[in-house]
mmCIF file of C-alpha atoms in Angstrom:
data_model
loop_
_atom_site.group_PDB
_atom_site.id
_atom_site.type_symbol
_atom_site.label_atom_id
_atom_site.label_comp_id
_atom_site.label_asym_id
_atom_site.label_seq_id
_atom_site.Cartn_x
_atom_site.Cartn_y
_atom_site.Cartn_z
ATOM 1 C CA UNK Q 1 15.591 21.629 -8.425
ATOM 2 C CA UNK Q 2 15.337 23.945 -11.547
ATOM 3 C CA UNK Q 3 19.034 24.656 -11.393
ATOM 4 C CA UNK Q 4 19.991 20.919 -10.844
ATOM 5 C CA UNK Q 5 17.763 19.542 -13.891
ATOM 6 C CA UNK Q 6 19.038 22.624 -16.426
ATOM 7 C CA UNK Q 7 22.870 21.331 -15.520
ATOM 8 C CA UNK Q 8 21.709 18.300 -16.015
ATOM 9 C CA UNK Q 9 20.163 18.857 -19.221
ATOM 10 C CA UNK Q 10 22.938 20.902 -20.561
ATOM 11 C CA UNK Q 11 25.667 18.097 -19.960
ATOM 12 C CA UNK Q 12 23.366 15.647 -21.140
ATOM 13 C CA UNK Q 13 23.787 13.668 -24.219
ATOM 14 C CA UNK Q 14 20.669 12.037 -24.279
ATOM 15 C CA UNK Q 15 18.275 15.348 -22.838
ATOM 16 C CA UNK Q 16 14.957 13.957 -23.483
ATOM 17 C CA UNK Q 17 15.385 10.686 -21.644
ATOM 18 C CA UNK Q 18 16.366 13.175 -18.759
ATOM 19 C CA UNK Q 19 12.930 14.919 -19.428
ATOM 20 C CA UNK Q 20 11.281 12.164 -19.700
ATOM 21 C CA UNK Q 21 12.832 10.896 -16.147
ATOM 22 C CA UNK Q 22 11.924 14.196 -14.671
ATOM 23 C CA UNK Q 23 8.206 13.899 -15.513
ATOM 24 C CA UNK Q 24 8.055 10.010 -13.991
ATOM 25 C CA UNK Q 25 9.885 11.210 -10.753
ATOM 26 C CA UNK Q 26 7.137 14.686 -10.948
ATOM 27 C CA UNK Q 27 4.186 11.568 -11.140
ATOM 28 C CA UNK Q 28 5.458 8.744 -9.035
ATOM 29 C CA UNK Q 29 8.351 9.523 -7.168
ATOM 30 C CA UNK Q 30 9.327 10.802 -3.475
ATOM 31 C CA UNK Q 31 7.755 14.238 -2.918
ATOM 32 C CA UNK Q 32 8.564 14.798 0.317
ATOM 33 C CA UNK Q 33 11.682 16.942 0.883
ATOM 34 C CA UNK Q 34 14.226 14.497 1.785
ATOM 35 C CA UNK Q 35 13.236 13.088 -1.361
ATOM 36 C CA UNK Q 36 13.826 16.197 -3.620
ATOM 37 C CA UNK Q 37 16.939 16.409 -1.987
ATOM 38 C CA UNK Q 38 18.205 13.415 -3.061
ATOM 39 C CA UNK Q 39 16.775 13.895 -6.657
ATOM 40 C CA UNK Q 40 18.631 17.435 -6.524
ATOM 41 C CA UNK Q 41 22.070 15.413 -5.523
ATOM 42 C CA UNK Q 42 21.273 12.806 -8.053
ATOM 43 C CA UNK Q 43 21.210 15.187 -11.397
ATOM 44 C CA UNK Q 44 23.957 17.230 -9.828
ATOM 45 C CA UNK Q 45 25.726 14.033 -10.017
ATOM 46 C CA UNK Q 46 24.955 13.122 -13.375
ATOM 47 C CA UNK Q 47 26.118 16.226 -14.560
ATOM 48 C CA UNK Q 48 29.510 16.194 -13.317
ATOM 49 C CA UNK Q 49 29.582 13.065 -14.660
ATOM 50 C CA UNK Q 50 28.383 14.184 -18.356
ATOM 51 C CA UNK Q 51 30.814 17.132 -18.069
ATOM 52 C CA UNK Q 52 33.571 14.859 -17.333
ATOM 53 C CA UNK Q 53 32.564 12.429 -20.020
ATOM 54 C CA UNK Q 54 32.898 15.078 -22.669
ATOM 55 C CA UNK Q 55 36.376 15.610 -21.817
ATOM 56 C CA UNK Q 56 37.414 11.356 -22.110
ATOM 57 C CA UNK Q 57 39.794 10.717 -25.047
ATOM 58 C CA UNK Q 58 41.063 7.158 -26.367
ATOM 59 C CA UNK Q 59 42.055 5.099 -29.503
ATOM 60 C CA UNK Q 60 40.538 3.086 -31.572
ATOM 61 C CA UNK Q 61 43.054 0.357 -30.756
ATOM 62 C CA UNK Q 62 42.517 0.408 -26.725
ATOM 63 C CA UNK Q 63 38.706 0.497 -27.099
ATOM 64 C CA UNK Q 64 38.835 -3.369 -27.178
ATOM 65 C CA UNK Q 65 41.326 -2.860 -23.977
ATOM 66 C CA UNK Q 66 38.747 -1.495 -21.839
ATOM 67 C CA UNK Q 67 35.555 0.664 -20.751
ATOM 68 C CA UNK Q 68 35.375 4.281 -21.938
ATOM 69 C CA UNK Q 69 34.974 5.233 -18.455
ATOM 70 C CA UNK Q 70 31.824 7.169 -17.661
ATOM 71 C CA UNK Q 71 29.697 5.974 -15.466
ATOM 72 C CA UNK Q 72 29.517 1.954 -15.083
ATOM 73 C CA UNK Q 73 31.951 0.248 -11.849
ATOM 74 C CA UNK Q 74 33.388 -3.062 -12.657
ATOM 75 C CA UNK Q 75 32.708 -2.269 -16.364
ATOM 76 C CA UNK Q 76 33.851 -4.436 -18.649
ATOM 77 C CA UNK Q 77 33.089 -3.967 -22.938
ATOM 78 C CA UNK Q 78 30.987 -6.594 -24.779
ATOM 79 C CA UNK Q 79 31.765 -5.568 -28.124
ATOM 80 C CA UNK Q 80 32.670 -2.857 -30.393
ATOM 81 C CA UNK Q 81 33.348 -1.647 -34.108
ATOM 82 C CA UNK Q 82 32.356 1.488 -36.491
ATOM 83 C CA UNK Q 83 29.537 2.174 -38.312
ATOM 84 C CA UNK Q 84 30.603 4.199 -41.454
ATOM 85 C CA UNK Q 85 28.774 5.470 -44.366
ATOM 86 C CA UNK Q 86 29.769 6.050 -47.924
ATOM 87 C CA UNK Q 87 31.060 10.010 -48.244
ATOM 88 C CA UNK Q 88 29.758 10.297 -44.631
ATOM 89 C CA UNK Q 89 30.012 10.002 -41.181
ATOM 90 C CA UNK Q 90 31.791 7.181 -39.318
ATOM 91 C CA UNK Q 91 30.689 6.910 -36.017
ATOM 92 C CA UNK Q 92 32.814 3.786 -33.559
ATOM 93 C CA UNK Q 93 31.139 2.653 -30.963
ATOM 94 C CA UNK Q 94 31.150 0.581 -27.841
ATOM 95 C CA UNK Q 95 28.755 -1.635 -25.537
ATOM 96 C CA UNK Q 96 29.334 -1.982 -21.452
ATOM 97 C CA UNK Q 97 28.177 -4.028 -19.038
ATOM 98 C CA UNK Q 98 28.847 -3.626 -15.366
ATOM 99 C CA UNK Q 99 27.071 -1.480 -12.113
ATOM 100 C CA UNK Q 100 25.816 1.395 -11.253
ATOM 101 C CA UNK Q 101 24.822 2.602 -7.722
ATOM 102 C CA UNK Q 102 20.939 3.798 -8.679
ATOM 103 C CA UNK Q 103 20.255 0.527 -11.185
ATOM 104 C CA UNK Q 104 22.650 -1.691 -10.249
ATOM 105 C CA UNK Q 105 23.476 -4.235 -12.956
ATOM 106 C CA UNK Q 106 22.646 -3.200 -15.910
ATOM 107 C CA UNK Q 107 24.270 -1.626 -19.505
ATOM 108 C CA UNK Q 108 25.463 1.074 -21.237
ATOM 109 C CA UNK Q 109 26.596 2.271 -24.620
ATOM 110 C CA UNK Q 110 29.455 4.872 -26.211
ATOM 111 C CA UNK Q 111 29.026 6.464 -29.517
ATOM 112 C CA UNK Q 112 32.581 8.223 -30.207
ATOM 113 C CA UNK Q 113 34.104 10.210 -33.202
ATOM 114 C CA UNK Q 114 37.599 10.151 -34.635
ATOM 115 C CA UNK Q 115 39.567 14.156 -33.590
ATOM 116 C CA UNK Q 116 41.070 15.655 -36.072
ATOM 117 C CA UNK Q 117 44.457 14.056 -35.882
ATOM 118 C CA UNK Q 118 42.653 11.036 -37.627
ATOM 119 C CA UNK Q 119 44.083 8.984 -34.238
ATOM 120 C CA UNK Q 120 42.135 10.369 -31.088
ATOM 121 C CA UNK Q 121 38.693 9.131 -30.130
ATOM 122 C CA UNK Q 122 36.192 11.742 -28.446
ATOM 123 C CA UNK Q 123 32.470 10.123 -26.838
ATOM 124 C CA UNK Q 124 29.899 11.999 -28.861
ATOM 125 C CA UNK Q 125 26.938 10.447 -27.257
ATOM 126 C CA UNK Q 126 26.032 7.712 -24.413
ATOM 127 C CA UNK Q 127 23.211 6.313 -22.591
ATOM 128 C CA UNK Q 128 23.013 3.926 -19.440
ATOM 129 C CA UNK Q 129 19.706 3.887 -18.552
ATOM 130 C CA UNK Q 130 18.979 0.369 -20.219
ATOM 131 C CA UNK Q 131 19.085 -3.244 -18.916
ATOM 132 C CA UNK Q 132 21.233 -4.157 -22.375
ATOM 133 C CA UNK Q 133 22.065 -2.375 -25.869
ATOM 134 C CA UNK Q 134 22.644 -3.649 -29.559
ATOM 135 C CA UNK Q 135 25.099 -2.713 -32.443
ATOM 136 C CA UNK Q 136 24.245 1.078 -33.273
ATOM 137 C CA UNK Q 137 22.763 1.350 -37.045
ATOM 138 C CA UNK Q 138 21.489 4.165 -39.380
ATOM 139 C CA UNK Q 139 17.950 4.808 -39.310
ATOM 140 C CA UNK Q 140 16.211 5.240 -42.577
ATOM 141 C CA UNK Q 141 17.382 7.228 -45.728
ATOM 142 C CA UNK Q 142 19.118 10.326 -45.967
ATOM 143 C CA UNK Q 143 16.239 12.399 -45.701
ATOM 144 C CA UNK Q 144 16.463 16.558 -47.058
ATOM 145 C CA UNK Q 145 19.643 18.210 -47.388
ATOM 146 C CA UNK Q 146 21.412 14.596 -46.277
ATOM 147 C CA UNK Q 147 20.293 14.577 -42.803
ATOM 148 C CA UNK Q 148 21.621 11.431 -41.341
ATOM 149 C CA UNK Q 149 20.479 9.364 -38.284
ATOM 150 C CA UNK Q 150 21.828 6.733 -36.237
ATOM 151 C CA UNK Q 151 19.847 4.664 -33.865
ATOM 152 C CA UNK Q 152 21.130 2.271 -30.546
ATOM 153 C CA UNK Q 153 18.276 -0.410 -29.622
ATOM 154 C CA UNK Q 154 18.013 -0.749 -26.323
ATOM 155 C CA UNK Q 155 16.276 -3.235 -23.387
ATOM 156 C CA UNK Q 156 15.098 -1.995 -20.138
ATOM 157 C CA UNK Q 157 15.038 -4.822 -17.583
ATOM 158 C CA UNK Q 158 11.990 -6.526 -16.068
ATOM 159 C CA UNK Q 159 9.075 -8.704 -18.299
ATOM 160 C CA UNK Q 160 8.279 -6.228 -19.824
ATOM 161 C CA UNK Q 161 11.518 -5.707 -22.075
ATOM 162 C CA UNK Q 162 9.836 -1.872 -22.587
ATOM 163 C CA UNK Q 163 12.246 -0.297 -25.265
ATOM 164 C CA UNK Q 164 15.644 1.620 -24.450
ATOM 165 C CA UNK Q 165 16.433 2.835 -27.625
ATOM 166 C CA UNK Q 166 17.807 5.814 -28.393
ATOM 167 C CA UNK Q 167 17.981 7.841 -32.012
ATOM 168 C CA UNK Q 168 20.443 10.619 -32.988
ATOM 169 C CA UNK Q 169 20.181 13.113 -36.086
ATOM 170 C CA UNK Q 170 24.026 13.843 -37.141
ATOM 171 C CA UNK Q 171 24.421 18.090 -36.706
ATOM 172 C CA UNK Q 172 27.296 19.887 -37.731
ATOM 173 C CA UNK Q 173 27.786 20.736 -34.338
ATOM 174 C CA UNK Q 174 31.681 20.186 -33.591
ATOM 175 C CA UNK Q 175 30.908 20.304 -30.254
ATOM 176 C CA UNK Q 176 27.760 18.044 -30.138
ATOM 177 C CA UNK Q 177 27.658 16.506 -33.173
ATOM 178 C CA UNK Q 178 24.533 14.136 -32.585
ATOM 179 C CA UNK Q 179 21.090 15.390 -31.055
ATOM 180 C CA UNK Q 180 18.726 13.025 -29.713
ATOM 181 C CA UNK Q 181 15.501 13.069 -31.514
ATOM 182 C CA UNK Q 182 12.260 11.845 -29.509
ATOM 183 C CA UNK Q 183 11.794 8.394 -30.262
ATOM 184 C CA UNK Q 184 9.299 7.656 -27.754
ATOM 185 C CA UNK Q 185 5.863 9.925 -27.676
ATOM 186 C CA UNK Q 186 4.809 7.675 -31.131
ATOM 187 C CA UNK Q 187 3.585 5.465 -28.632
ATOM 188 C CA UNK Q 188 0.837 8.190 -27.710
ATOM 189 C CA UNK Q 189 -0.370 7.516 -31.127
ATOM 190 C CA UNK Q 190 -0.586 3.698 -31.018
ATOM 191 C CA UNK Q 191 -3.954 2.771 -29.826
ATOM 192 C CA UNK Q 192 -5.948 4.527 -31.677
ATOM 193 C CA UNK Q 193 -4.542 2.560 -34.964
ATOM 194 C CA UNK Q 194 -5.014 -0.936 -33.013
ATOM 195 C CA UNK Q 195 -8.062 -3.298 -33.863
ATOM 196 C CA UNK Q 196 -10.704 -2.901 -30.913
ATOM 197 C CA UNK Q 197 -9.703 -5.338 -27.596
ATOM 198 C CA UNK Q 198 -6.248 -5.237 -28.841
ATOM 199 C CA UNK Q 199 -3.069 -3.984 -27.060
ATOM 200 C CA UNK Q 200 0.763 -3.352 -27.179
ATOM 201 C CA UNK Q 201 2.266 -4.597 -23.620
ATOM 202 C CA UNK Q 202 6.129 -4.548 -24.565
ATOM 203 C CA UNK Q 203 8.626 -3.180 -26.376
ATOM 204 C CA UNK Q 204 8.583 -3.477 -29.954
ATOM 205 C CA UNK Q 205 11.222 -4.912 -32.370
ATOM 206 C CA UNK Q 206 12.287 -1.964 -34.652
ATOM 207 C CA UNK Q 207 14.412 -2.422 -38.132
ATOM 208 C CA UNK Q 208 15.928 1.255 -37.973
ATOM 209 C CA UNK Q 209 17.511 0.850 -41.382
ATOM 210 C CA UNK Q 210 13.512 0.351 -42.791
ATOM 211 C CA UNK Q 211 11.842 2.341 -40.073
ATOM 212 C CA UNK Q 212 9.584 -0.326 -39.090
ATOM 213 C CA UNK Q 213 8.821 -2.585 -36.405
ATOM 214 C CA UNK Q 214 6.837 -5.510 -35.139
ATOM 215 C CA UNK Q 215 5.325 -6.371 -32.196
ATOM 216 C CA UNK Q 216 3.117 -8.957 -30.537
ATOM 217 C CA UNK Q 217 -0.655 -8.311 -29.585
ATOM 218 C CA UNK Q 218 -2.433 -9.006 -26.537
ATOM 219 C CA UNK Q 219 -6.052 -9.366 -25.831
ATOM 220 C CA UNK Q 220 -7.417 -8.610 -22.130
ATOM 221 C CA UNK Q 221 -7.504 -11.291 -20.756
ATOM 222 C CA UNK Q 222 -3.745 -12.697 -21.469
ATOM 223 C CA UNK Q 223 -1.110 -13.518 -19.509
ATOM 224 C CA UNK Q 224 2.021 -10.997 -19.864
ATOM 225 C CA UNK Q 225 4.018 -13.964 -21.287
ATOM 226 C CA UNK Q 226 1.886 -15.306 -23.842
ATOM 227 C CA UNK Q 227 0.214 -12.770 -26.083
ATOM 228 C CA UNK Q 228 -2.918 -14.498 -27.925
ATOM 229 C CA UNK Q 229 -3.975 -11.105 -30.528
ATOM 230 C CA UNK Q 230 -1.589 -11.695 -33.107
ATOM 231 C CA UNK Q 231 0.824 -9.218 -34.446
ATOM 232 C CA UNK Q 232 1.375 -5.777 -35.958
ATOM 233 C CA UNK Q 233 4.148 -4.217 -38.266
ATOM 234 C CA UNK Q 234 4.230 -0.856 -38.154
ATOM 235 C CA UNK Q 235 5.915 2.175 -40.121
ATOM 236 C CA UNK Q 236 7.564 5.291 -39.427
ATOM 237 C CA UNK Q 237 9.199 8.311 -40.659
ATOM 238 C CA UNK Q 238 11.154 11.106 -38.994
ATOM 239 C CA UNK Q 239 9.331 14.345 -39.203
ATOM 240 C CA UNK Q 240 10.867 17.409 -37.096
ATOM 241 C CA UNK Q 241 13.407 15.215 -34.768
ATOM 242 C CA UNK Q 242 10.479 12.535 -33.967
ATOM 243 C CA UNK Q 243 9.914 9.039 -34.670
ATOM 244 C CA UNK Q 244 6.050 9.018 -36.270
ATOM 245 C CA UNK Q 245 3.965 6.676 -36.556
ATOM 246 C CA UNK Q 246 2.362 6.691 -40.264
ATOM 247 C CA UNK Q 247 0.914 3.438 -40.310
ATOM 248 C CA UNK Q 248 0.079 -0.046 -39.056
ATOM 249 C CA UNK Q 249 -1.160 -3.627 -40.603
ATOM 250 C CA UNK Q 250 -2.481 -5.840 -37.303
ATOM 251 C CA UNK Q 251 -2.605 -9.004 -38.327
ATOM 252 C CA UNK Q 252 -5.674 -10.227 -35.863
ATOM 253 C CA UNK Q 253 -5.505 -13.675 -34.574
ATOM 254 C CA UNK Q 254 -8.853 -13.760 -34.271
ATOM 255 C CA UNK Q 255 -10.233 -12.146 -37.364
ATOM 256 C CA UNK Q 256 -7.473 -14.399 -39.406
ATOM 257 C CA UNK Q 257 -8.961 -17.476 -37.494
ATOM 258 C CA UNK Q 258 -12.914 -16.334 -38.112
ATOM 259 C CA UNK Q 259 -11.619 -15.767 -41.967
ATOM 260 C CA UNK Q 260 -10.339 -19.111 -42.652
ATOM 261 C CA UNK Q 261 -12.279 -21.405 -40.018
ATOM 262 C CA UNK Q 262 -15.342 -23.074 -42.207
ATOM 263 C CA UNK Q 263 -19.187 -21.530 -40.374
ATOM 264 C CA UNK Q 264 -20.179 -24.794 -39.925
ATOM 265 C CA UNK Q 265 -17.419 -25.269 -37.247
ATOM 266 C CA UNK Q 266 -18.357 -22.030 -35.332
ATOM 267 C CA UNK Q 267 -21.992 -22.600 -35.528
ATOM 268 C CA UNK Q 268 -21.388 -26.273 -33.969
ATOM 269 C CA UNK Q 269 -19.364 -24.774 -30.840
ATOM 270 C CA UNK Q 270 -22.069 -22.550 -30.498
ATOM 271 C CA UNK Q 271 -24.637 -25.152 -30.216
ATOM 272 C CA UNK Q 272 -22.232 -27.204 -28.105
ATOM 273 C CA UNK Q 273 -22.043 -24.795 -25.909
ATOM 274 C CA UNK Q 274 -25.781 -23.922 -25.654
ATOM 275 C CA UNK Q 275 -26.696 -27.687 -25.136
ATOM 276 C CA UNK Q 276 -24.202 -27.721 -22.351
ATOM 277 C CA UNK Q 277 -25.452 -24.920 -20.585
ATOM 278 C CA UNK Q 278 -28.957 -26.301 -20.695
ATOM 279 C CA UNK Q 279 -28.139 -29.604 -19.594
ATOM 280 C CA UNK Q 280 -27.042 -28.114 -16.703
ATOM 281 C CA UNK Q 281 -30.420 -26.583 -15.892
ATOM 282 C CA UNK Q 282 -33.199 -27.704 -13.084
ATOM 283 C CA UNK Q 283 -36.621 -27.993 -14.383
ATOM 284 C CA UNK Q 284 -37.791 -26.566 -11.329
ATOM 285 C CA UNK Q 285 -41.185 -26.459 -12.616
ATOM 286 C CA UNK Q 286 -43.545 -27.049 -15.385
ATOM 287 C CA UNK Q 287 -42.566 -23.859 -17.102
ATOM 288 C CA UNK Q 288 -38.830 -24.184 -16.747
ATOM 289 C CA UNK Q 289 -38.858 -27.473 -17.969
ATOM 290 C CA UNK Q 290 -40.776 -26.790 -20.885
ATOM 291 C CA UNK Q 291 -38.089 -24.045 -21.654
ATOM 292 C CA UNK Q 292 -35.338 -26.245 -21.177
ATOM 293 C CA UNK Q 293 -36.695 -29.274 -23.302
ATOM 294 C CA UNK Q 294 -37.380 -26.473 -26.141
ATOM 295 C CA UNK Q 295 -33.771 -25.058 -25.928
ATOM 296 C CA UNK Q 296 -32.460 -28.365 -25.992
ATOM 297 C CA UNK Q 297 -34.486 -29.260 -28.822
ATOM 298 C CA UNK Q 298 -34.208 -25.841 -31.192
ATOM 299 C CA UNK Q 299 -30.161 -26.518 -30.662
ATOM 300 C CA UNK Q 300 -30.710 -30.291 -31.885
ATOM 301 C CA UNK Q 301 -28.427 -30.951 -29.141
ATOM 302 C CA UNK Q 302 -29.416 -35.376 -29.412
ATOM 303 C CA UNK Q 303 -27.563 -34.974 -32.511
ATOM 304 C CA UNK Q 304 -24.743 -32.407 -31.300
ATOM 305 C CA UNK Q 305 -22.099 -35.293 -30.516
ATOM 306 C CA UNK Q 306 -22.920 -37.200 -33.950
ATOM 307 C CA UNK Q 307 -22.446 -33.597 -35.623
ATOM 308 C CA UNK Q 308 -18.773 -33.100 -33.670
ATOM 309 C CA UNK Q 309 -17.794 -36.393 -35.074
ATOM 310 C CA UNK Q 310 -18.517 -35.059 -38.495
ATOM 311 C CA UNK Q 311 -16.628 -32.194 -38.613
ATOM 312 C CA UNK Q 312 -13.682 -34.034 -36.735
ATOM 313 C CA UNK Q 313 -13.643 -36.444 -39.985
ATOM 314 C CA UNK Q 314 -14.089 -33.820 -42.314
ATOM 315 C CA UNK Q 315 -11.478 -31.241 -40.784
ATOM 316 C CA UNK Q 316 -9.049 -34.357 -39.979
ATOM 317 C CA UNK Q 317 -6.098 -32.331 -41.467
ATOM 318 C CA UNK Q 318 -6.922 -28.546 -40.333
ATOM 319 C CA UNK Q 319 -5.428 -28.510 -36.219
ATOM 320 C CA UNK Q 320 -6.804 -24.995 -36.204
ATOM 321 C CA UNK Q 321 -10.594 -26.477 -36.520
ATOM 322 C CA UNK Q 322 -9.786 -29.805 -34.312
ATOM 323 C CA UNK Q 323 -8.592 -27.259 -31.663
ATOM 324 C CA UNK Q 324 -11.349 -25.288 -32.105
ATOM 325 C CA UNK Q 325 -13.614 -28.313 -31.682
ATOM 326 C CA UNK Q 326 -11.701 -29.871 -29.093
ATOM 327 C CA UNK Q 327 -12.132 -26.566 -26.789
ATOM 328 C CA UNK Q 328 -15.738 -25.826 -27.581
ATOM 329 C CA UNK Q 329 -16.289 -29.642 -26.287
ATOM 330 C CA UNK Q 330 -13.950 -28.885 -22.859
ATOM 331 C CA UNK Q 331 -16.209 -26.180 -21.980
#
């Protein structure tokens, strides 16, 4: 296995993913020997397949034509183009679409580099382990000494839409001229900056050129498809080839909702809601019934439908307080 992953790794253009597929096949995948078998023959074949992609040449005219052909069957190219920079790099590019045998249908992207004959087109980077990929872009500023990145955003499959990205720093490698940078651990760093009960379920929406992103927020309690918490933005910078987090406004549903919804409203669903739980109650006895008829009464629940009315005609033109209203009268 050690020999397999450190081909692997070497041929690799995108080496973290790979470690970062290692340690999820290490936690969930199939330990038993026929299955490290099969892991063994699956990086040995996606090393010969990275070798073989480093050795693909083509034009700029024929990438239109066709896949660059490294590892997607009935491929066929979605689009393509250049990103370029002024007195820098230009870097084409092309997005695939078609099969492959462990993910079946699914994506893939080319990042290539013009040869020195100003003609000839060599892949300097690629990645297939998303669902779909967008138009490559530069991430950020030129950070010390010029040091230039490019990013690819990226979709796994499934509800989730969990993030496929993947971000290069430009070397002046001739042989690998991009290195990915890790892109992925800031996540480790994420919940400790969210607003108590609040979560990240998906992927985020990044804006590379910025370094930022936003994402919905989900409470407990919510459905995967329909987050309730609001949303975040968050910030980044690129310290030491990784994406870090540096900070985070959450914009909290809630908290915006208790910050603009008049007291009055909250303190009538409150007593709505304690009148209707009493109401409910059996005076079993003397005792409970007392209790009841003195909850009922400290909650002035005879006048709690009078009250609703009230705030209906006062709030007529807030739906954020008739909603509010409406639901604490449902319950």
């Amino acid at each position: 296995m050690t020999n397999a992953l450190e081909a692997a790794r070497t041929a690799s253009p995108v080496p973290l993913s790979l470690d970062r597929e290692q340690a999820e096949w290490r936690e969930y995948g199939d330990q038993t020997p026929e299955g490290t078998t099969a892991r063994i023959d699956e990086l040995t074949e996606r090393a010969a397949r990275d070798r073989a992609g480093w050795a693909l040449r083509t034009t700029p005219a024929l990438l239109a034509d066709g896949c660059v052909p490294i590892a997607l069957s009935d491929c066929h190219t979605v689009s393509g183009g250049y990103v370029a920079r002024r007195d820098g790099p230009t870097l084409y590019w092309q997005l695939q679409r078609g099969v492959t045998e462990t993910q079946g249908i699914g994506g893939g992207f080319v990042l290539l580099e013009l040869e020195a004959d100003g003609t000839t087109l060599r892949p300097v980077a690629w990645d297939y382990a998303g669902y779909i990929y967008g138009q490559p872009e530069w991430a950020g500023d030129e950070g010390e000494g010029g040091v230039v990145h490019v990013a690819v955003p990226g979709v796994h499959g499934g509800t989730g839409a969990h993030n496929a990205d993947v971000v290069f720093r430009l070397t002046d490698d001739a042989d690998r001229p991009l290195r990915q940078i890790d892109n992925f651990s800031w996540r480790d760093d994420l919940d400790a900056r969210l607003p108590r009960g609040l979560e990240v379920w998906k992927g985020v929406n990044f804006a590379y050129e910025a370094l930022m992103a936003e994402t919905s927020l989900w409470r407990s309690n919510d459905a995967n498809c329909c987050p309730t918490g609001g949303e975040a933005f968050l910030d980044f910078e690129i310290r030491d080839d990784r994406l870090a987090l540096t900070g985070l406004q959450a914009n909290d549903a809630l908290t915006a909702m208790a910050e603009r919804v008049p007291a009055d409203v909250f303190a009538w669903a409150q007593r709505r809601m304690t009148c209707d739980h009493w109401a409910g109650e059996e005076g079993y006895d003397a005792e409970r019934a007392a209790r009841i008829d003195a909850a009922l009464s400290q909650a002035r629940c005879d006048a709690v439908e009078a009250d609703g009315q009230a705030l209906r005609r006062a709030h007529a033109d807030d739906e954020a307080v008739l909603d509010i209203l409406a639901r604490a009268g449902a319950m």
